[in-house]
PDB file of C-alpha atoms in Angstrom:
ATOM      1  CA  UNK A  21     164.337 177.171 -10.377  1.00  0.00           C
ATOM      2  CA  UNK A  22     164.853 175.058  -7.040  1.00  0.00           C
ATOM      3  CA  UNK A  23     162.575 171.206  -7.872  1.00  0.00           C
ATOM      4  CA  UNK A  24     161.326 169.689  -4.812  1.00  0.00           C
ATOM      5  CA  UNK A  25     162.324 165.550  -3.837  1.00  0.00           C
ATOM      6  CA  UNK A  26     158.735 164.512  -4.727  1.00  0.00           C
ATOM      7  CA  UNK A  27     159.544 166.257  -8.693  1.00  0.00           C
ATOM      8  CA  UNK A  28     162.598 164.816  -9.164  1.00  0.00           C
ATOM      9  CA  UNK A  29     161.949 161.631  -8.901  1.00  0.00           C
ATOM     10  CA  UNK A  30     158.772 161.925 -10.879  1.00  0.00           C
ATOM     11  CA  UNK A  31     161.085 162.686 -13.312  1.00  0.00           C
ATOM     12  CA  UNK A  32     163.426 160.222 -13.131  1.00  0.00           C
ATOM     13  CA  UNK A  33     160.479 157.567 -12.915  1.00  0.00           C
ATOM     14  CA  UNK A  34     159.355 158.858 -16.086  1.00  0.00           C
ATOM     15  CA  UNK A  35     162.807 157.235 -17.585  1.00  0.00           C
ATOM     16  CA  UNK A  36     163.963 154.036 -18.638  1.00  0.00           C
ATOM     17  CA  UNK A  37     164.738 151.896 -14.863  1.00  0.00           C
ATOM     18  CA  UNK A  38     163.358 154.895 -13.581  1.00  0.00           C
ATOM     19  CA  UNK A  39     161.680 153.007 -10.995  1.00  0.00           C
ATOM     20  CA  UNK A  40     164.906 150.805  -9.694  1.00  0.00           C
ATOM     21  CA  UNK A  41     166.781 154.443  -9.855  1.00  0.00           C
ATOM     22  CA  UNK A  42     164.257 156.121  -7.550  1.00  0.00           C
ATOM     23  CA  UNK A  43     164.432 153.173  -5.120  1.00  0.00           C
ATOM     24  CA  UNK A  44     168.020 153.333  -4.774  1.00  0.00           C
ATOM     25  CA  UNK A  45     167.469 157.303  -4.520  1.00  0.00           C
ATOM     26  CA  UNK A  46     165.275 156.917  -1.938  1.00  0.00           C
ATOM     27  CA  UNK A  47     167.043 154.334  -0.119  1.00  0.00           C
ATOM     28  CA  UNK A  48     170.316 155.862  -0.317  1.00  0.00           C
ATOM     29  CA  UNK A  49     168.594 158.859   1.412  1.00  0.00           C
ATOM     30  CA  UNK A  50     167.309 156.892   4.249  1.00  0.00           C
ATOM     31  CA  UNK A  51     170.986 155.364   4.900  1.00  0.00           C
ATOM     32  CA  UNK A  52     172.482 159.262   4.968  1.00  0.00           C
ATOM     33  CA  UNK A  53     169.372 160.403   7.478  1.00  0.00           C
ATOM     34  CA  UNK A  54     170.211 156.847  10.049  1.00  0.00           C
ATOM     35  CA  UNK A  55     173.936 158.238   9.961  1.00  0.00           C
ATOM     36  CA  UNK A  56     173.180 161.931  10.340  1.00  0.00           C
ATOM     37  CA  UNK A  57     170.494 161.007  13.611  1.00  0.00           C
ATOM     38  CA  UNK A  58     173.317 158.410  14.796  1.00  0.00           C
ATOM     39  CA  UNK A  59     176.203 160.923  14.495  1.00  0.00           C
ATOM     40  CA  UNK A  60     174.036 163.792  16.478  1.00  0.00           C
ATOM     41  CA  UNK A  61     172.719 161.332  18.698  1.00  0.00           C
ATOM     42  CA  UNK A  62     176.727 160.653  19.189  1.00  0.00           C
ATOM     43  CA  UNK A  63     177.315 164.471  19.415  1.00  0.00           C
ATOM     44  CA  UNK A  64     174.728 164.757  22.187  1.00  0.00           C
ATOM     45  CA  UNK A  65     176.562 162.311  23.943  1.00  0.00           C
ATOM     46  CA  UNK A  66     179.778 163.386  23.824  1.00  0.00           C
ATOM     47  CA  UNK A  67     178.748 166.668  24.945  1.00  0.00           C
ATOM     48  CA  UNK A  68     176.723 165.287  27.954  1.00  0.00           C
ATOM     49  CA  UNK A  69     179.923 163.892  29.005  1.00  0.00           C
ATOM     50  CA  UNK A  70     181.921 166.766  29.122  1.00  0.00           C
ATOM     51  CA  UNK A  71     179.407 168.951  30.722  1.00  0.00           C
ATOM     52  CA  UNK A  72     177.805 170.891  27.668  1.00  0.00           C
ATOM     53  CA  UNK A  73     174.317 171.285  27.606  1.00  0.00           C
ATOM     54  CA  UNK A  74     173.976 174.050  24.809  1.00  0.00           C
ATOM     55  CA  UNK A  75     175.692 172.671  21.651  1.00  0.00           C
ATOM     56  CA  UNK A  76     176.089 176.323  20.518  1.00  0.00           C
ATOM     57  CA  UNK A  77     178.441 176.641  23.226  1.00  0.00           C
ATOM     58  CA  UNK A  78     180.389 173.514  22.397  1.00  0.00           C
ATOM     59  CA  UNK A  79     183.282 175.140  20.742  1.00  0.00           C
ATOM     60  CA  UNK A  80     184.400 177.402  23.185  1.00  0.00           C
ATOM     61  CA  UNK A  81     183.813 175.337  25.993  1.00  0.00           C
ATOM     62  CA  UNK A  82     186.352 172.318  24.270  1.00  0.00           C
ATOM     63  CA  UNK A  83     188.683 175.087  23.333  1.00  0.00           C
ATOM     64  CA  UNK A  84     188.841 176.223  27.007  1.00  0.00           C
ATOM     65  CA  UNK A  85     189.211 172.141  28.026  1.00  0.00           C
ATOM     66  CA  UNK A  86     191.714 171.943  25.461  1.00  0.00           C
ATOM     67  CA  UNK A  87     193.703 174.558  27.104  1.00  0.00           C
ATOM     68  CA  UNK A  88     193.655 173.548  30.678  1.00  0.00           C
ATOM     69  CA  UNK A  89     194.511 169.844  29.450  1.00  0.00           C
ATOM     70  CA  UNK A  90     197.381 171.685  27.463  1.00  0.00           C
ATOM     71  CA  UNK A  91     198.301 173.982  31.234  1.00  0.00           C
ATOM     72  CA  UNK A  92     198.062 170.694  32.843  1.00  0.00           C
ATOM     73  CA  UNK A  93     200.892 169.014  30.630  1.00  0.00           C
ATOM     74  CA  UNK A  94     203.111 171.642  30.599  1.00  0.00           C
ATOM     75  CA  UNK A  95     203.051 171.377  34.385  1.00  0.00           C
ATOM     76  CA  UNK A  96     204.339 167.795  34.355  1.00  0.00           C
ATOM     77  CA  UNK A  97     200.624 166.602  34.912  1.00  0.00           C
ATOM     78  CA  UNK A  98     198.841 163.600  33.352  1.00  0.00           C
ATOM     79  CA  UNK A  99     195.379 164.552  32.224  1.00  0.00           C
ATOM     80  CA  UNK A 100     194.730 160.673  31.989  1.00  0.00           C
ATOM     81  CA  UNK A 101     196.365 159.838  35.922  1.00  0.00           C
ATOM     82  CA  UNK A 102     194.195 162.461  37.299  1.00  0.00           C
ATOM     83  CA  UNK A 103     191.146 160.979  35.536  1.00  0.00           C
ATOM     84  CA  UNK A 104     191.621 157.959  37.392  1.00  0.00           C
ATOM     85  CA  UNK A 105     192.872 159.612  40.832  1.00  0.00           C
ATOM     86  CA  UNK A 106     189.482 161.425  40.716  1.00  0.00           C
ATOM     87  CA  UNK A 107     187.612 158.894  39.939  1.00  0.00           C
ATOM     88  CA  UNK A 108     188.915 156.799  42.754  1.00  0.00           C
ATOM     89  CA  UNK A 109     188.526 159.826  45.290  1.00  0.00           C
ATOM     90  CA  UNK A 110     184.853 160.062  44.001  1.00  0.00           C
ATOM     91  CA  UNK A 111     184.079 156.580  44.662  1.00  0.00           C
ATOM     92  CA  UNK A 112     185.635 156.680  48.072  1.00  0.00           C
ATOM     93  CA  UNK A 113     183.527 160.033  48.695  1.00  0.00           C
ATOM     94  CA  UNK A 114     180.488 157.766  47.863  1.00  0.00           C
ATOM     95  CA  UNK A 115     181.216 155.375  50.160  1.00  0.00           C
ATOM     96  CA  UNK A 116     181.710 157.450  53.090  1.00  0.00           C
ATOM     97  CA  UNK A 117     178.322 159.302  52.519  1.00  0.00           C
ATOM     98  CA  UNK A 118     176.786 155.766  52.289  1.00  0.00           C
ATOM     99  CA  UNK A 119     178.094 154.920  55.227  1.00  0.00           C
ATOM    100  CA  UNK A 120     177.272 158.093  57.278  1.00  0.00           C
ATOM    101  CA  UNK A 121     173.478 157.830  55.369  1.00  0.00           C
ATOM    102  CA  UNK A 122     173.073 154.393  57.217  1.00  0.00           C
ATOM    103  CA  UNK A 123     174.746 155.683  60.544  1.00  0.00           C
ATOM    104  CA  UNK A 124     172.127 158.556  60.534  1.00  0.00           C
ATOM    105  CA  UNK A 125     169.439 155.957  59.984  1.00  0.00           C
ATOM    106  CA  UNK A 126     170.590 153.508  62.638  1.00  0.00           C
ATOM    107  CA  UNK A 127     170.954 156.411  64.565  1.00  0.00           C
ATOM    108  CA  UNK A 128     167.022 157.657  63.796  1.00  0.00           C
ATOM    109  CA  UNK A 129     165.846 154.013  64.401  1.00  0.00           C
ATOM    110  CA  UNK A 130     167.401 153.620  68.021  1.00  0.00           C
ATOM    111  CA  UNK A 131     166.203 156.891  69.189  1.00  0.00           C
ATOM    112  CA  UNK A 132     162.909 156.503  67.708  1.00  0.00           C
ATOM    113  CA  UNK A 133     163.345 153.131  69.285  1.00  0.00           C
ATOM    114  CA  UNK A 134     164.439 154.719  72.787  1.00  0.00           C
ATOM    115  CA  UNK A 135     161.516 157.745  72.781  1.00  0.00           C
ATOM    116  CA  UNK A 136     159.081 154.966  72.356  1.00  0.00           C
ATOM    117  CA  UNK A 137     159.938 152.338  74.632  1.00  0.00           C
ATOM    118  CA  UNK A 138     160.609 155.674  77.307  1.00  0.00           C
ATOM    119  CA  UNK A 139     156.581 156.599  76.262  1.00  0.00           C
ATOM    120  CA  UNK A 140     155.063 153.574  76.816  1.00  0.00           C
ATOM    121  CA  UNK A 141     157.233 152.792  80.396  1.00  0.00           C
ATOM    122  CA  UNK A 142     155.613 155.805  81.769  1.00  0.00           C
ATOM    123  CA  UNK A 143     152.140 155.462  81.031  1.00  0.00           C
ATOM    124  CA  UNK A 144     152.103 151.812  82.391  1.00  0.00           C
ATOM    125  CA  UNK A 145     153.258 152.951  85.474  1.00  0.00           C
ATOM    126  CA  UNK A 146     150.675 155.900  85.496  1.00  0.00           C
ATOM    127  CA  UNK A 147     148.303 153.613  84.638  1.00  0.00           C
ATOM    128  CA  UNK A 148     149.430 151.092  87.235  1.00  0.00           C
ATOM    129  CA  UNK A 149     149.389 153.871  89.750  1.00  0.00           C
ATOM    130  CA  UNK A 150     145.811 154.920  88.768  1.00  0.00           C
ATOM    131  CA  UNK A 151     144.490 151.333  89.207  1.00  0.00           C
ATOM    132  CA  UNK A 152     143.755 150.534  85.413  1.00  0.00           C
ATOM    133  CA  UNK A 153     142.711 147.506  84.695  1.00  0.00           C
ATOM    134  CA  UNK A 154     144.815 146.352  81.883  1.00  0.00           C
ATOM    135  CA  UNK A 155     147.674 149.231  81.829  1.00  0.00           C
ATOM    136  CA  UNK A 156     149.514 147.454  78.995  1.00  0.00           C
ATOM    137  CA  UNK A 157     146.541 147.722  77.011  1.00  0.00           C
ATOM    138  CA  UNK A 158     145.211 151.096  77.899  1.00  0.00           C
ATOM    139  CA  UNK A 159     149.580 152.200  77.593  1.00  0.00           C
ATOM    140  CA  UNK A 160     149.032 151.319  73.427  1.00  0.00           C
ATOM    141  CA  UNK A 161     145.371 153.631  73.228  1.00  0.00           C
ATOM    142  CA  UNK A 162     147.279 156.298  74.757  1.00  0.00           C
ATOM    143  CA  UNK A 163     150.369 156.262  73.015  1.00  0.00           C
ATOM    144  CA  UNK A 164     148.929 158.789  70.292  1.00  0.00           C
ATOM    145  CA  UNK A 165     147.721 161.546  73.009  1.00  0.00           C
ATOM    146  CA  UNK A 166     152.202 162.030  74.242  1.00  0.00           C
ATOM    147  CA  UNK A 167     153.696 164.535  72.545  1.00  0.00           C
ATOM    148  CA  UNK A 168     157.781 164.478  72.462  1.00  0.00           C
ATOM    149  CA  UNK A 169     159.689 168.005  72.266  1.00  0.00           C
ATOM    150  CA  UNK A 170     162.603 169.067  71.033  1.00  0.00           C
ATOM    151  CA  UNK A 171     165.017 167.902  74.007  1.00  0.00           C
ATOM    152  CA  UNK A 172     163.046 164.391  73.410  1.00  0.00           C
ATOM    153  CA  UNK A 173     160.971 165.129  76.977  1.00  0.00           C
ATOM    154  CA  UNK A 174     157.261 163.629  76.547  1.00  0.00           C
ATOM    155  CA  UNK A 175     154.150 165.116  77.542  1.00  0.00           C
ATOM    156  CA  UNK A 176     150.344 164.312  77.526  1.00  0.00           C
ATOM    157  CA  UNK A 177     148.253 166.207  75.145  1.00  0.00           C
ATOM    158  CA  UNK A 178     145.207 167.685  76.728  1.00  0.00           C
ATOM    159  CA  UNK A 179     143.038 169.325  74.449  1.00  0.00           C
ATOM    160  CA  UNK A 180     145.268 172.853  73.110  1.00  0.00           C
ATOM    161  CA  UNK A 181     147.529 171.942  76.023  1.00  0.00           C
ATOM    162  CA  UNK A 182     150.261 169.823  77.213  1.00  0.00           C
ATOM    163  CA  UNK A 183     150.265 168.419  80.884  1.00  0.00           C
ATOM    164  CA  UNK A 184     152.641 165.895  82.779  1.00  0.00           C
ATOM    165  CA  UNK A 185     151.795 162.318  81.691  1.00  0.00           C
ATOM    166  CA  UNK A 186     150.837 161.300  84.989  1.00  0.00           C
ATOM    167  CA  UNK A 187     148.522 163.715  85.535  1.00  0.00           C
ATOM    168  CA  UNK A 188     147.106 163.433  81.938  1.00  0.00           C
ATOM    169  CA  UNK A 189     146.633 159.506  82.873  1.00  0.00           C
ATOM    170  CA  UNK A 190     144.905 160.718  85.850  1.00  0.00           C
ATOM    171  CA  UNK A 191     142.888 163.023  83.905  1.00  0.00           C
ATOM    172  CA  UNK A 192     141.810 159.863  81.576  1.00  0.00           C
ATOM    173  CA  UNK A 193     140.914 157.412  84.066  1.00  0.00           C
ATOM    174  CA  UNK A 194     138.157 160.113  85.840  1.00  0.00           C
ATOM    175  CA  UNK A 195     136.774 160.294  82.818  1.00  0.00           C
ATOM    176  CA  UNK A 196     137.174 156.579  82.210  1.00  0.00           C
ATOM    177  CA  UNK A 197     136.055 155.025  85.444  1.00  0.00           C
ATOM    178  CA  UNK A 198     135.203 151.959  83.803  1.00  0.00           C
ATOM    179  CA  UNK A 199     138.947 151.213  83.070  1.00  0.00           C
ATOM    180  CA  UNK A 200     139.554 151.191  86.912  1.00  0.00           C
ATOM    181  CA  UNK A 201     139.687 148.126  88.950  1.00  0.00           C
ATOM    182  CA  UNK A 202     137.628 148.064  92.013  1.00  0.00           C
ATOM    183  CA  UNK A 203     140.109 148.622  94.725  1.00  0.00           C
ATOM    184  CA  UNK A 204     136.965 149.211  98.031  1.00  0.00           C
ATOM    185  CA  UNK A 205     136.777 146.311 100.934  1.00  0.00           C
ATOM    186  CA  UNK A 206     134.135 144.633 101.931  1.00  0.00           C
ATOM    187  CA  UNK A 207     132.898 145.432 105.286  1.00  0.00           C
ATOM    188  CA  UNK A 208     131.147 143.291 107.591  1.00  0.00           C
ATOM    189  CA  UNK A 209     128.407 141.130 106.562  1.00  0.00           C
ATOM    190  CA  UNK A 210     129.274 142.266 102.948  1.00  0.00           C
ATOM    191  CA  UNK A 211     129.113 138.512 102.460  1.00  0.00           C
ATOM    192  CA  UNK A 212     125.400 138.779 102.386  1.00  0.00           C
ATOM    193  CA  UNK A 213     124.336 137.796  99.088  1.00  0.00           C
ATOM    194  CA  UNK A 214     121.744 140.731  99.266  1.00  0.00           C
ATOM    195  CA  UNK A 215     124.450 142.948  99.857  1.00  0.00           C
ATOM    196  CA  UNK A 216     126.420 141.847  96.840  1.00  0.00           C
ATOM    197  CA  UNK A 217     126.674 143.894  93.155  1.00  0.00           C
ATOM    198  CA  UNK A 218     127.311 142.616  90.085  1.00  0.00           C
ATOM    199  CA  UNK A 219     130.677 143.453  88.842  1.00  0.00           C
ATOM    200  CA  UNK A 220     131.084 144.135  84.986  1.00  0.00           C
ATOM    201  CA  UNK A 221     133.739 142.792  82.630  1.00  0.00           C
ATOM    202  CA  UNK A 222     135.350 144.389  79.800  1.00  0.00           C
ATOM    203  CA  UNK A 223     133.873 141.970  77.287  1.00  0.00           C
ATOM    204  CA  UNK A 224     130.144 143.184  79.369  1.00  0.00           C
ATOM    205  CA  UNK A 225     130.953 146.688  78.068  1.00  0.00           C
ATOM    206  CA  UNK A 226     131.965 146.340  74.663  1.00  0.00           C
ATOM    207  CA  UNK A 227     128.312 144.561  74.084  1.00  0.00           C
ATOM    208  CA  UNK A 228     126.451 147.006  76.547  1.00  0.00           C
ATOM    209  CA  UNK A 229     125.004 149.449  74.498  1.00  0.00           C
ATOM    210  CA  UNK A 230     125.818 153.554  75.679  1.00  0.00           C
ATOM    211  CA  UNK A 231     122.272 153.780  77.249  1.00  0.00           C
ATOM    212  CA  UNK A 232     122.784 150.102  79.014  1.00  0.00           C
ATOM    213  CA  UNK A 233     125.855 151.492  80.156  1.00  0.00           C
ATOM    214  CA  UNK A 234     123.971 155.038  81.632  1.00  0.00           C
ATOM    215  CA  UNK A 235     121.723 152.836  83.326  1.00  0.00           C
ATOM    216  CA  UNK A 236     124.241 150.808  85.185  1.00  0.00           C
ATOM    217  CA  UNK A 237     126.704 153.865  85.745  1.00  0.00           C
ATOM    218  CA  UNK A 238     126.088 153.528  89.374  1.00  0.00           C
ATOM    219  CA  UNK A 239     128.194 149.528  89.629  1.00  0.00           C
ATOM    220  CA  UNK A 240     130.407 150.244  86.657  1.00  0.00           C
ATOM    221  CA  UNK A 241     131.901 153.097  88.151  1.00  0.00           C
ATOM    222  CA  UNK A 242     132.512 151.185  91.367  1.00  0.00           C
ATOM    223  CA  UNK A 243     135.061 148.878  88.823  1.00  0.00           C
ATOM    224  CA  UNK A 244     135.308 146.346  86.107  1.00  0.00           C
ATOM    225  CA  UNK A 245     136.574 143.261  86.256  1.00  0.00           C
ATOM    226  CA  UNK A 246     139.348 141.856  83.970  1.00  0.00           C
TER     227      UNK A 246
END
């Protein structure tokens, strides 16, 4: 008949000290579960080092370690000089794919750099070409209609298609005739104050409300002023 823990030291309790006996039972016990967790703990460890994920496959995998340490002696090789040759070529391995890693990046950054500077160069001078009022400012609204390919050539996006950028600018600034400057001459006796228009500014427009700016379609279209 097999007794369970919890029965035997009933029993013993049921003696003289019984008490002080189970408590050293029980405590003795505790000290042999610590070690056995610490020493599988250890095992676990040890085989993560050498590569062994399945413990049940721990025995032949340090036999066949223990053999090529034992082929690698027998050649006139030292297990432990290797250990440190390869740890040294590792490190130097890691250093040379940091390096490359930041070259790439640097590498990313200035063309990124170079695609972006090349985008916003050639909508200022469509812009400037279309008579926009303030191309540097109309260059950064437009920025997110280029496109850049493959071979890092730009192009405007125009609805499902892609167009040159100067003639997508073009294409902006019809339908944007506010954002032109007023480039007609007076002709004679336009000095008459009768004659004269009001010309609207961009601050004008931003408070003009879509009907005010129906209304006055007929000046704003002829420019705005900065």
């Amino acid at each position: 008949m097999a007794y369970q823990l919890k029965e035997i030291f009933a029993a013993l309790a049921a003696t003289e000290n019984g008490a002080e006996m189970v408590a050293d039972l029980q405590q003795e016990i505790g000290n042999l579960r610590t070690e056995s967790a610490a020493r599988r703990n250890k095992e676990k460890e040890l085989l993560g080092l050498l590569g062994i994920d399945d413990p049940a496959k721990a025995p032949e995998t340090i036999k066949g370690i223990n053999e090529t340490l034992t082929a690698l002696k027998a050649a006139g090789q030292k297990p432990e000089t290797m250990g440190a040759q390869f740890e040294a070529l590792s490190k130097q391995v890691k250093e040379l794919t940091d390096k490359m890693t930041q070259a790439e990046e640097k590498a990313k950054q200035e063309r990124d750099k170079r695609i972006q500077t090349t985008i916003k160069s050639q909508l200022i001078s469509a812009l400037n070409e279309g008579h926009a009022i303030k191309p540097d400012t109309f260059a950064s609204l437009l920025i997110p209609n280029v496109v850049v390919k493959d071979d890092e050539s730009i192009a405007f996006k125009q609805g499902d298609s892609e167009i040159d950028v100067k003639d997508g600018v073009n294409a902006w600034l019809k339908e944007n005739l506010w954002a032109v400057k007023n480039t007609s001459q007076p002709g004679a006796g336009s000095t008459s104050s009768s004659n004269q228009k009001k010309m609207y500014s961009m601050e004008d427009l931003k408070n003009m409300s879509p009907a005010e700016i129906n209304a006055n379609w007929e000046t704003i279209k002829k420019g705005v002023t900065e």
